[in-house]
Coordinates of C-alpha atoms and ligand atoms in Angstrom, one line a residue:
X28 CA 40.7 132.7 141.3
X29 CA 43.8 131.1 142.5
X30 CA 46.4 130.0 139.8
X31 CA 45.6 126.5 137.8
X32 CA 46.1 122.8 138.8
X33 CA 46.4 120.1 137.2
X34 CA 46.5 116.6 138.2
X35 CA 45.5 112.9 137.1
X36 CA 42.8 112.5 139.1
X37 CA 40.6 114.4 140.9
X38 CA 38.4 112.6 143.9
X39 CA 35.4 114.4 145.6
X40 CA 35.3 113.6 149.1
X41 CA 37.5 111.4 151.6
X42 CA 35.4 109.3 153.3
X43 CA 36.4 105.7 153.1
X44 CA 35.3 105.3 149.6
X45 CA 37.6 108.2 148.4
X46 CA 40.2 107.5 150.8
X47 CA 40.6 104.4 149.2
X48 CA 40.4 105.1 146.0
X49 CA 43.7 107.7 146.2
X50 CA 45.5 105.3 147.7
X51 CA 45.5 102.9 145.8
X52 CA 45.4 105.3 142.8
X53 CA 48.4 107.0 144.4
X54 CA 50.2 103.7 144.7
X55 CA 49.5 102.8 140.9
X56 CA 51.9 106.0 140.6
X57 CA 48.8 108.7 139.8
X58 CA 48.6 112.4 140.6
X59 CA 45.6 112.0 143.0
X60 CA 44.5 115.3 144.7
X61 CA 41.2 114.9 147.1
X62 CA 38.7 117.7 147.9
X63 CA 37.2 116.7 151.5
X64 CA 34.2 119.2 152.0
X65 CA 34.6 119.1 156.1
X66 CA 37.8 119.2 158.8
X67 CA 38.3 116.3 159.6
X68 CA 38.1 114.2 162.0
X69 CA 34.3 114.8 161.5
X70 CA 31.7 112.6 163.2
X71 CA 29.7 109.7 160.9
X72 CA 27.5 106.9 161.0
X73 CA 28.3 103.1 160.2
X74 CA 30.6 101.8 162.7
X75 CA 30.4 98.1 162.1
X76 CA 32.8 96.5 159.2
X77 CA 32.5 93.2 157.4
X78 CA 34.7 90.4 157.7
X79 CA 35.6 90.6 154.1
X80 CA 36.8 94.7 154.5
X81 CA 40.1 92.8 156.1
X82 CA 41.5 92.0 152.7
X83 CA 41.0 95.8 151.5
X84 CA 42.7 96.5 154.6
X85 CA 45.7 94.0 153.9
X86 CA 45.5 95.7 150.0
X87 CA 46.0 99.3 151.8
X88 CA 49.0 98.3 154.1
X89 CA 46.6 99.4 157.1
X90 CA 45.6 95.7 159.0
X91 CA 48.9 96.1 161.8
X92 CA 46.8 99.5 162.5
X93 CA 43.4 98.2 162.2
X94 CA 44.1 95.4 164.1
X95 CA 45.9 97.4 166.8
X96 CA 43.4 100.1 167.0
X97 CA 39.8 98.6 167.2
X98 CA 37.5 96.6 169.0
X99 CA 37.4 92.9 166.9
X100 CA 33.7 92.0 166.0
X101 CA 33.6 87.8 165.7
X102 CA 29.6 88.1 164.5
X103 CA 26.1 88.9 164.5
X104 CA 23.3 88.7 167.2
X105 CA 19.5 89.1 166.0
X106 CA 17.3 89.3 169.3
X107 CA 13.2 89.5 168.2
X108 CA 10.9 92.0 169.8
X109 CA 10.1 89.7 172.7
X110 CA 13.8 90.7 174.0
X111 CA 14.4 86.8 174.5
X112 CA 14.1 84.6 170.8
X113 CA 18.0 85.3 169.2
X114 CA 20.5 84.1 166.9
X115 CA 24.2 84.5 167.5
X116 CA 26.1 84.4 164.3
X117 CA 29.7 83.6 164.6
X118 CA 31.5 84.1 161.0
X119 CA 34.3 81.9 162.3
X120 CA 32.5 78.9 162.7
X121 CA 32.4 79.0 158.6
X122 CA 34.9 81.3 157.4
X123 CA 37.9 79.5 158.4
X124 CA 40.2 82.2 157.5
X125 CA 42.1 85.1 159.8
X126 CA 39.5 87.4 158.4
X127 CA 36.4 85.8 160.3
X128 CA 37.3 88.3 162.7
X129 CA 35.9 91.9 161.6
X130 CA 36.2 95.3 162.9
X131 CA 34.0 98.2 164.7
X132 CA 35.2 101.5 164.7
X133 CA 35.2 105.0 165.5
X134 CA 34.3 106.1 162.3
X135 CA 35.5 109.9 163.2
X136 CA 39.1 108.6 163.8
X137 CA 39.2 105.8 161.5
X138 CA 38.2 108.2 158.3
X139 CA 40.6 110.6 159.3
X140 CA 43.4 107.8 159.8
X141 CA 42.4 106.2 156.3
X142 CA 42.7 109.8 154.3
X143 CA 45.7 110.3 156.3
X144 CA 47.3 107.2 154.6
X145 CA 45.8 108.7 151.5
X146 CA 48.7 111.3 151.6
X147 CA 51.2 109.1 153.4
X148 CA 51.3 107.5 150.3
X149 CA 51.3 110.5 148.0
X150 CA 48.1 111.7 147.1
X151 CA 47.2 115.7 147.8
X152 CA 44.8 116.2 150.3
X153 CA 42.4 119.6 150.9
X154 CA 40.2 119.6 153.8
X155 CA 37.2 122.2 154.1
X156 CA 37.2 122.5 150.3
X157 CA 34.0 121.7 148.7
X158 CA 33.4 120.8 145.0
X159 CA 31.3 123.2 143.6
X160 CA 31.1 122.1 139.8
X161 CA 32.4 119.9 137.4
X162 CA 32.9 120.2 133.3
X163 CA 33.8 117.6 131.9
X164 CA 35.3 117.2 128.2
X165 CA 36.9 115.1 125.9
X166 CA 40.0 115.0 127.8
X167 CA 38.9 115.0 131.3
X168 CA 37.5 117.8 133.5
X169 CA 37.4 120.9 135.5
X170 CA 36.5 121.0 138.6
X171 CA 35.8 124.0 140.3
X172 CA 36.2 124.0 144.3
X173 CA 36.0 126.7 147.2
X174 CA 38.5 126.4 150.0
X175 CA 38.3 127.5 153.9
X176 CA 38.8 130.9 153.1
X177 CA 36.3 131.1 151.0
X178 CA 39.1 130.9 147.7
X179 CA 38.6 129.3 144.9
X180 CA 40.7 127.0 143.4
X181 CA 40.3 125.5 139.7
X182 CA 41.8 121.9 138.7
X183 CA 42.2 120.6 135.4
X184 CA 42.2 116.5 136.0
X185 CA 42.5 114.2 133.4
X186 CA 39.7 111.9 135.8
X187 CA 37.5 112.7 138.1
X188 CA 35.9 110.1 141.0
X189 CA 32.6 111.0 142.8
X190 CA 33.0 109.9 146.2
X191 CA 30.7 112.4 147.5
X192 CA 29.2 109.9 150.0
X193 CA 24.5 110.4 150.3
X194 CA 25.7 113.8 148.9
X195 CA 25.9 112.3 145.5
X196 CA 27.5 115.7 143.6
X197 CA 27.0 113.9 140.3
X198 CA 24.2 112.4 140.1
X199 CA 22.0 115.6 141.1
X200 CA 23.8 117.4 138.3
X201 CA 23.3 114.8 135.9
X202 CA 19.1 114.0 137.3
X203 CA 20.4 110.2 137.7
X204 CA 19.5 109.4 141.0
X205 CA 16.5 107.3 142.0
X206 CA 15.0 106.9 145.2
X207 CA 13.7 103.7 146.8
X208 CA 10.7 104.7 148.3
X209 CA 9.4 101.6 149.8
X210 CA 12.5 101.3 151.6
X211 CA 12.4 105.0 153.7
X212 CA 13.6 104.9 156.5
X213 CA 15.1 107.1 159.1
X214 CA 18.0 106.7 161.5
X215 CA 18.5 108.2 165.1
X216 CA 21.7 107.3 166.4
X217 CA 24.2 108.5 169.0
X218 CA 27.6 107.2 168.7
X219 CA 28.4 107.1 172.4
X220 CA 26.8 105.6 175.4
X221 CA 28.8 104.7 178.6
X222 CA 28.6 102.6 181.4
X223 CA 26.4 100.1 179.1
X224 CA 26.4 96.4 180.7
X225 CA 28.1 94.6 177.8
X226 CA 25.9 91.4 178.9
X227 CA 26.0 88.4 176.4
X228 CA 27.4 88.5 173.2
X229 CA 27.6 92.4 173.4
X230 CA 30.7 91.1 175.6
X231 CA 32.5 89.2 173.2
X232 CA 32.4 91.9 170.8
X233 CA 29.1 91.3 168.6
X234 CA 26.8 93.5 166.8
X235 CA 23.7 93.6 168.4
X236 CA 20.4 93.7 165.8
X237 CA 17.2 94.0 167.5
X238 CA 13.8 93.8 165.7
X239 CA 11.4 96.4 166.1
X240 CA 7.6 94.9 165.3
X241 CA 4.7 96.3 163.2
X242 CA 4.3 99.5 162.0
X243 CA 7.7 100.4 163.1
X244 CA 9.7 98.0 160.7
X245 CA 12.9 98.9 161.7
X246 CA 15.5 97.7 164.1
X247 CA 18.5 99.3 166.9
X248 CA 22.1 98.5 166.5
X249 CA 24.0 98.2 169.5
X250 CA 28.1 98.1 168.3
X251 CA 30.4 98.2 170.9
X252 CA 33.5 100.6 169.8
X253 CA 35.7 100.3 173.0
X254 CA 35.6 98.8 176.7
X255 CA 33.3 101.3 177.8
X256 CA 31.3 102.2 174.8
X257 CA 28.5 101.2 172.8
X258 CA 26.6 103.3 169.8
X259 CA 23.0 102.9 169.9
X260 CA 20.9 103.8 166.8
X261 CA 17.0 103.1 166.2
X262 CA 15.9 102.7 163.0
X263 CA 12.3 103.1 161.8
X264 CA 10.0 103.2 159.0
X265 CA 9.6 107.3 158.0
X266 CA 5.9 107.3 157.9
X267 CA 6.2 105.7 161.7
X268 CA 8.7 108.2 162.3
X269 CA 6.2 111.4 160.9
X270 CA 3.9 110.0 162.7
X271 CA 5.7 110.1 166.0
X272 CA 6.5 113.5 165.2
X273 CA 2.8 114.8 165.8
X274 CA 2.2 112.8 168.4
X275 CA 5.4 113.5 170.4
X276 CA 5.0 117.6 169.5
X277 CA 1.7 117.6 170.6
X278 CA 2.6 116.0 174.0
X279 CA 4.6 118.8 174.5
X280 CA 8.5 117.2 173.6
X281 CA 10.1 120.3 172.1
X282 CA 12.5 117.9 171.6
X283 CA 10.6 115.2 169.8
X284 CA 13.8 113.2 167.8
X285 CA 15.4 112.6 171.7
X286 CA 11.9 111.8 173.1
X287 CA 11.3 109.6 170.0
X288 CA 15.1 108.0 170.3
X289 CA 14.7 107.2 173.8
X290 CA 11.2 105.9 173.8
X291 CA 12.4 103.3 171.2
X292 CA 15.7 102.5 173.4
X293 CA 12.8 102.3 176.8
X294 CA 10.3 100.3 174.7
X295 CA 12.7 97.4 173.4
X296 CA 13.5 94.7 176.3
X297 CA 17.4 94.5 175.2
X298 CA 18.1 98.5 175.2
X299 CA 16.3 99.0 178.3
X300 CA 18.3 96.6 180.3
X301 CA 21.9 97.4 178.9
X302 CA 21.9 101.1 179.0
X303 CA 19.6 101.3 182.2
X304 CA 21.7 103.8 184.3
X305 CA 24.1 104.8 181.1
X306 CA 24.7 108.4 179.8
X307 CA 25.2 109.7 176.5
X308 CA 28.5 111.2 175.8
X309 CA 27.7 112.8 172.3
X310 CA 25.1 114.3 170.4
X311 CA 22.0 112.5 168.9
X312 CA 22.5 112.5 164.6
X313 CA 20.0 112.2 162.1
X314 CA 20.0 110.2 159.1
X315 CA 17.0 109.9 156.9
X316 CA 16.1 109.2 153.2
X317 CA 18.7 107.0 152.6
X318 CA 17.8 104.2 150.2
X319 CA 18.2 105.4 146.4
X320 CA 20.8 104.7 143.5
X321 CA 22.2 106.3 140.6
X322 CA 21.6 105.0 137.5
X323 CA 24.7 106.6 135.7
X324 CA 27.8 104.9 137.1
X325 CA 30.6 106.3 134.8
X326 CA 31.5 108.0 131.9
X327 CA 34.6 108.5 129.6
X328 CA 36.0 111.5 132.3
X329 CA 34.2 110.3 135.2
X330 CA 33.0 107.5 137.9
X331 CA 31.1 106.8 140.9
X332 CA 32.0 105.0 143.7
X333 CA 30.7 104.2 147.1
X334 CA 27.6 106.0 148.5
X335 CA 27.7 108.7 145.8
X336 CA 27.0 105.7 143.4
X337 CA 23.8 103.6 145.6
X338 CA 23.3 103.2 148.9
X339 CA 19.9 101.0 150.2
X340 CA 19.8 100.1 153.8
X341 CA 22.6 99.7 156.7
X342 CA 21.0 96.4 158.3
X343 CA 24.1 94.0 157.1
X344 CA 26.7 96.6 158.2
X345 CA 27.5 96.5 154.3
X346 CA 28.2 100.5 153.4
X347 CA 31.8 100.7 154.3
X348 CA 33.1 97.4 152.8
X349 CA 31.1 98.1 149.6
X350 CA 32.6 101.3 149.6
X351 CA 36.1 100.6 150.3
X352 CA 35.9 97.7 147.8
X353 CA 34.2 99.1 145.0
X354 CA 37.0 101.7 145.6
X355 CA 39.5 98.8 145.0
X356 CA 38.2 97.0 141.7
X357 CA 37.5 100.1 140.6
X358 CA 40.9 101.8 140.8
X359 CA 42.2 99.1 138.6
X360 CA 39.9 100.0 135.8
X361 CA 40.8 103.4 136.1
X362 CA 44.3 103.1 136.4
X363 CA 43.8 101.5 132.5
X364 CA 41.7 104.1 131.3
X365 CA 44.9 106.7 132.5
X366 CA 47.2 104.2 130.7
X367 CA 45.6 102.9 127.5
X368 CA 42.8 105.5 126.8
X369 CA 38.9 105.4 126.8
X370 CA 38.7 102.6 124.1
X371 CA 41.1 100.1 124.9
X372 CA 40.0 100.2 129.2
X373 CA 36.0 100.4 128.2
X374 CA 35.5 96.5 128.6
X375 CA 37.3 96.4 131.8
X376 CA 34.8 99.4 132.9
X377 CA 31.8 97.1 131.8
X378 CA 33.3 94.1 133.4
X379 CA 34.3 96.0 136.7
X380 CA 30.7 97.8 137.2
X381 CA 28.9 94.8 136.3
X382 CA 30.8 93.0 139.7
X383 CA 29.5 96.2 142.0
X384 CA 26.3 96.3 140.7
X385 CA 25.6 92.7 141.2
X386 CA 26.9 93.0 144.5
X387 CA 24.7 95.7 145.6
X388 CA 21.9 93.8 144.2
X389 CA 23.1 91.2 146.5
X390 CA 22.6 93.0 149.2
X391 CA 19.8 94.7 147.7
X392 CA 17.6 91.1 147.8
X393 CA 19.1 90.5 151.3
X394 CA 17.4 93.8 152.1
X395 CA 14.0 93.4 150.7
X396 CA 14.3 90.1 152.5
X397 CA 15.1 91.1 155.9
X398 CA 11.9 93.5 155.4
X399 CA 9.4 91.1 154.3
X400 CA 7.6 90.2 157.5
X401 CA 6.1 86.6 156.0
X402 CA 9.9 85.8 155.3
X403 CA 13.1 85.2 157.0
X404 CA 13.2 86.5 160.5
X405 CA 16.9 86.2 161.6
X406 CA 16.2 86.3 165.2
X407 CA 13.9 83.0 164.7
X408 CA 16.8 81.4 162.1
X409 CA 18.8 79.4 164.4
X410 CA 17.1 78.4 166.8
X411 CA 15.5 75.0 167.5
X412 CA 12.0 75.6 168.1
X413 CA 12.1 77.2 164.3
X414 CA 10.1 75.5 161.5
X415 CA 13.2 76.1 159.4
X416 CA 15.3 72.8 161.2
X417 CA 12.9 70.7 159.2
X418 CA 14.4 71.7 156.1
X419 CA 16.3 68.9 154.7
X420 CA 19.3 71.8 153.5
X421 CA 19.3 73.8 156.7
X422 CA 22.3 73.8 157.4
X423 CA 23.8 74.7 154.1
X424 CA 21.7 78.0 154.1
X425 CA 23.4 78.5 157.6
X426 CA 26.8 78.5 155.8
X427 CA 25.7 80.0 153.0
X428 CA 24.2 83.1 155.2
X429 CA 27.4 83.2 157.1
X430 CA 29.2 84.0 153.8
X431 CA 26.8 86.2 152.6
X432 CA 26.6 89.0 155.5
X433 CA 30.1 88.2 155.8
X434 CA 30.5 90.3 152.4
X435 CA 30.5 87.7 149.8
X436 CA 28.8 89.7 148.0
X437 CA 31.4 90.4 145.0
X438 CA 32.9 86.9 143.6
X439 CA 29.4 84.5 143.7
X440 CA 27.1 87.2 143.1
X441 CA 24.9 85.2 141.2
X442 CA 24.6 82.2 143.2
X443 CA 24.2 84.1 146.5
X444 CA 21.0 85.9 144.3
X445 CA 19.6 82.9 143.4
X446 CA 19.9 81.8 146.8
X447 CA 18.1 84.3 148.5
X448 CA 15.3 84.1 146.4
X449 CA 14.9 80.3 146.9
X450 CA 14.6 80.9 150.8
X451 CA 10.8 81.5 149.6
X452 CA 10.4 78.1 148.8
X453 CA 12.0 75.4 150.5
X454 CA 12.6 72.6 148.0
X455 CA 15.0 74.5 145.8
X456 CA 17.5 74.3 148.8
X457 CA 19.2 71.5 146.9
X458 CA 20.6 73.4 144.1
X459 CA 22.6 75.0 146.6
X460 CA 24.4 72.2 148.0
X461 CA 27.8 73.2 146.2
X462 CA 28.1 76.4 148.5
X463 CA 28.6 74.2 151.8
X464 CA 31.6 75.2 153.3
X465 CA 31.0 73.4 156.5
X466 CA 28.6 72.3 159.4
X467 CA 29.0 73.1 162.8
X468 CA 26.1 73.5 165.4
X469 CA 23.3 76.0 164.6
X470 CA 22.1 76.8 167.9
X471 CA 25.4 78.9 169.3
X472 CA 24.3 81.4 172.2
X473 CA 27.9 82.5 172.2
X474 CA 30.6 82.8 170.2
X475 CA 33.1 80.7 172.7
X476 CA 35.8 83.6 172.1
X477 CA 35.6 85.1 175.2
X478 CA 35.8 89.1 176.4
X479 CA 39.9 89.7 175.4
X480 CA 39.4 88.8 171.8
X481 CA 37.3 91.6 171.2
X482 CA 38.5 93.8 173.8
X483 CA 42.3 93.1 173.3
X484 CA 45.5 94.4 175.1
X485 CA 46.1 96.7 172.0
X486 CA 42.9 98.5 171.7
X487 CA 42.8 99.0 175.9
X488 CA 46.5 100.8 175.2
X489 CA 45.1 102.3 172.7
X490 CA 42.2 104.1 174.3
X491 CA 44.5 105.4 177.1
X492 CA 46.7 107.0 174.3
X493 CA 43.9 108.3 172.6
X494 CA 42.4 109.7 176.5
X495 CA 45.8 111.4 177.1
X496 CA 45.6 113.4 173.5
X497 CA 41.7 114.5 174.4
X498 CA 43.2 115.7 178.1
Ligands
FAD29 C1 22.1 105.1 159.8 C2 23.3 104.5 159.1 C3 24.0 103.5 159.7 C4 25.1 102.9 159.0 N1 25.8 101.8 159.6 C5 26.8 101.2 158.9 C6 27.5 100.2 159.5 O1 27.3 99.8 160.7 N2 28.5 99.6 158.8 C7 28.8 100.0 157.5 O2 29.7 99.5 156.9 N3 28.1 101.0 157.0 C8 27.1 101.6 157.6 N4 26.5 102.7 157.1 C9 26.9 103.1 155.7 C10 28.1 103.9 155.7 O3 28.0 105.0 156.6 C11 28.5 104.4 154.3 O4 28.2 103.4 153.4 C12 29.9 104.8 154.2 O5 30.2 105.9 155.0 C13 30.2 105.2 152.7 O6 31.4 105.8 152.5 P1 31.6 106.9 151.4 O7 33.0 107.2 151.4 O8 31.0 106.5 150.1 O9 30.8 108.2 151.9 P2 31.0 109.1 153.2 O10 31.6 108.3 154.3 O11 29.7 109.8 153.5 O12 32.1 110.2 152.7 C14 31.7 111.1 151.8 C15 32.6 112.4 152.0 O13 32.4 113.3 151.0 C16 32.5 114.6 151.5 N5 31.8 115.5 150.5 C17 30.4 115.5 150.2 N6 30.2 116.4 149.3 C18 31.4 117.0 149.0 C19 31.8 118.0 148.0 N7 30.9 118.7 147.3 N8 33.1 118.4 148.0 C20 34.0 117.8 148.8 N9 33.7 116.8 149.7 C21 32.4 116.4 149.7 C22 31.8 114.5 152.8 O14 32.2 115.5 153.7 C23 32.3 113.1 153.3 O15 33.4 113.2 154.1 C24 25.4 103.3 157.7 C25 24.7 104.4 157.1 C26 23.6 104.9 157.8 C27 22.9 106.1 157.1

């Protein structure tokens, strides 16, 4: 056993949730130290960011980088199964601030560049060192961790912060976790495809979301992260995707997760043509099981932030920003509880997880929405053969969705749930009328930004810097 630490605050895992959390913890003037399990830079899914992240960013001191670094994403396309019926949502033509223009990312670099920061600004950082256990006591908590070498280091913290990411180290100890089965679903991804025709909006720098029918219900992401790359995942309902798995073995694919990933990417009109003639430049990853929460959020000694706390579905791109936010209110709260004590800071704990739950449930609704085959279908939304034009208040449900998978998910939280359950019937529209923000056309095809917006000068620098340090 190596000799004792002690610190303020101890966080489990750097991703962006924990990342965030030391920094701004560190910058509040805390003794932060942050046990990261892998080396990084370490791949990971969820690529695409919200336009709301870009005031976390701003909070962190990191927008100059972010803004230097990565490909700009101005909205949302949703093309249905046919391959031809779409919606292009463009956040700036509601949000009218800088921030209508999000982010997508190499998540391997950008997590390593975030926890960087982390220690930039003062926090310790331990990479390969995994958190094994956790006591906690009336005055905070040991934590017990092994290090690369197999060593094993012991930390008195006076805090500790589960950022543990779909690991959730708490909540397996503590039997909190709860899974949402009617939401399974599994993810087959690969995070690099290249020579991709960026046609349409995949040119201008927009998420592409394209419906999968029937038994399937699931969807493919195409996000463009550079000039000449595109991550492609297929997501699909895990009883389709058992399923597939008999039927695929007993044709013989020894391989049966490629053969399923690439039938999907064949079958679906949109993948087919854009990476007809592309190669994949890393391996395929596996995600599956995803959608649970965990019903203890904090304690006096401890809290939960990020995917370690609920995670649901990646449709809206939502993870990182609720992550990285959570992170944000969250710090504040526990910044009191390190000043003033258990007592005095326990209203501002209520207040503070009431905000992030509401906001998952948000997105929670959105979710369940998005599912529901008799309801929305956002590929059909906007455009003008849709039976939706004839409502009377269309329009203000366009801006109102804008804002919502914008991020808005933490101020309105109420409203936005409100909202989302009155898309099932269409004459409560008009209790919504305060949340216009604006009107401009519905039926945009593009986002009128052009190709350099996205694929600026600074990102095109970048990716030469970043090919000389690979060579
Ligand atoms: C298929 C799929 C697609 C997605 N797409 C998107 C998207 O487009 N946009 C988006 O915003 N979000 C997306 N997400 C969600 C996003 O990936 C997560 O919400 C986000 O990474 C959460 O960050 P986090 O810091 O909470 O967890 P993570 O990023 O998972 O970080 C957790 C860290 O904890 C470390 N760790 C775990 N256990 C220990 C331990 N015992 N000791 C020490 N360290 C430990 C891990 O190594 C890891 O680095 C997607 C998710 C999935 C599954």
């Amino acid at each position: 056993m190596s000799a004792d630490h002690t610190t303020d605050v101890v966080v489990i895992g750097g991703g962006p949730a924990g990342s965030t959390m030391a920094s701004f913890l560190a910058m509040k003037g805390h003794a932060v130290t942050v046990f990261e399990r892998d080396a990084f830079p370490r791949e990971h899914v969820g690529e695409s960011m919200l336009p709301f992240c870009y005031f976390v960013f701003k909070g962190l001191g990191l927008l100059d980088d972010m803004k230097e670094r990565w490909v700009r994403k101005p909205g949302v396309r949703f093309i249905d199964v046919d391959g031809i019926t779409n919606t292009a949502w463009c956040f700036h033509h509601h949000i009218k601030g800088e921030n209508s223009l999000s982010f997508q990312v190499i998540r391997s670099e950008f997590d390593d560049v975030l926890l960087k920061h982390s220690a930039s600004l003062g926090a310790t950082v331990r990479y390969q060192t995994k958190v094994t256990n956790v006591d906690l006591d009336d005055d905070g908590a040991t934590v017990y961790a092994s290090g690369p070498d197999g060593d094993q280091i012991e930390t008195r913290a006076r805090f500790v912060v589960d950022a543990s990411g779909r690991e959730t180290f708490m909540s397996n100890r503590l039997g909190t976790k709860v899974a949402h089965k009617e939401l399974e679903r599994t993810a087959l991804s690969c995070s690099y495809w290249k020579g991709a025709k960026f046609i349409d909006t995949l040119e201008e720098g927009l998420i592409q979301i394209v419906y999968l029918g029937g038994e399937k219900q699931g969807w493919i992401w195409c996000i463009p992260l550079g000039t000449d790359r595109v991550s492609v995942g297929v997501v699909v309902n895990s009883s389709y995707y058992r399923s597939q798995r008999k039927e695929l073995l007993a044709q013989g694919h020894e391989d049966w997760k490629m053969a399923l990933y690439l039938k999907e990417i064949e079958a679906a009109p949109y993948t087919k043509e854009i990476l007809d003639g592309a190669t994949m430049e890393r391996d395929l990853m596996v995600n599956g099981d995803y959608s649970y929460l965990c019903k203890e959020k904090w304690g006096d000694r401890f809290a939960l932030v990020g995917d370690a706390s609920a995670f649901i579905d990646p449709i809206f791109s939502s993870g990182v920003f609720m992550a990285m936010r959570s992170a944000q209110i969250l710090s504040d709260v526990i910044d009191q509880r390190l000043n003033d004590g258990v007592e005095a800071s326990e209203p501002a704990f209520v207040e503070a997880y009431d905000r992030v739950v509401s906001a998952y449930d948000v997105i929670d609704r959105l979710i369940r929405l998005f599912y529901t085959p008799e309801a929305i279908n956002f590929a059909q939304l906007g455009s003008a053969s849709d039976a939706f034009t004839d409502f009377d208040h269309y329009q203000n449900a366009m801006a109102v969705y804008h804002f919502l998978i914008g991020g808005d998910f933490f101020e309105v939280a109420n409203k936005y749930r409100g909202f989302i359950e009155t898309l099932r019937d269409p004459k409560m529209f008009a209790g919504f009328k305060n949340l216009v923000i604006d009107r401009p056309t519905l039926s945009a095809t593009s986002c009128d930004l052009g190709h350099d917006t996205a694929f600026h000068e600074g990102l095109r620098a970048h990716e030469v810097r970043r090919e000389i340090e690979r060579v």
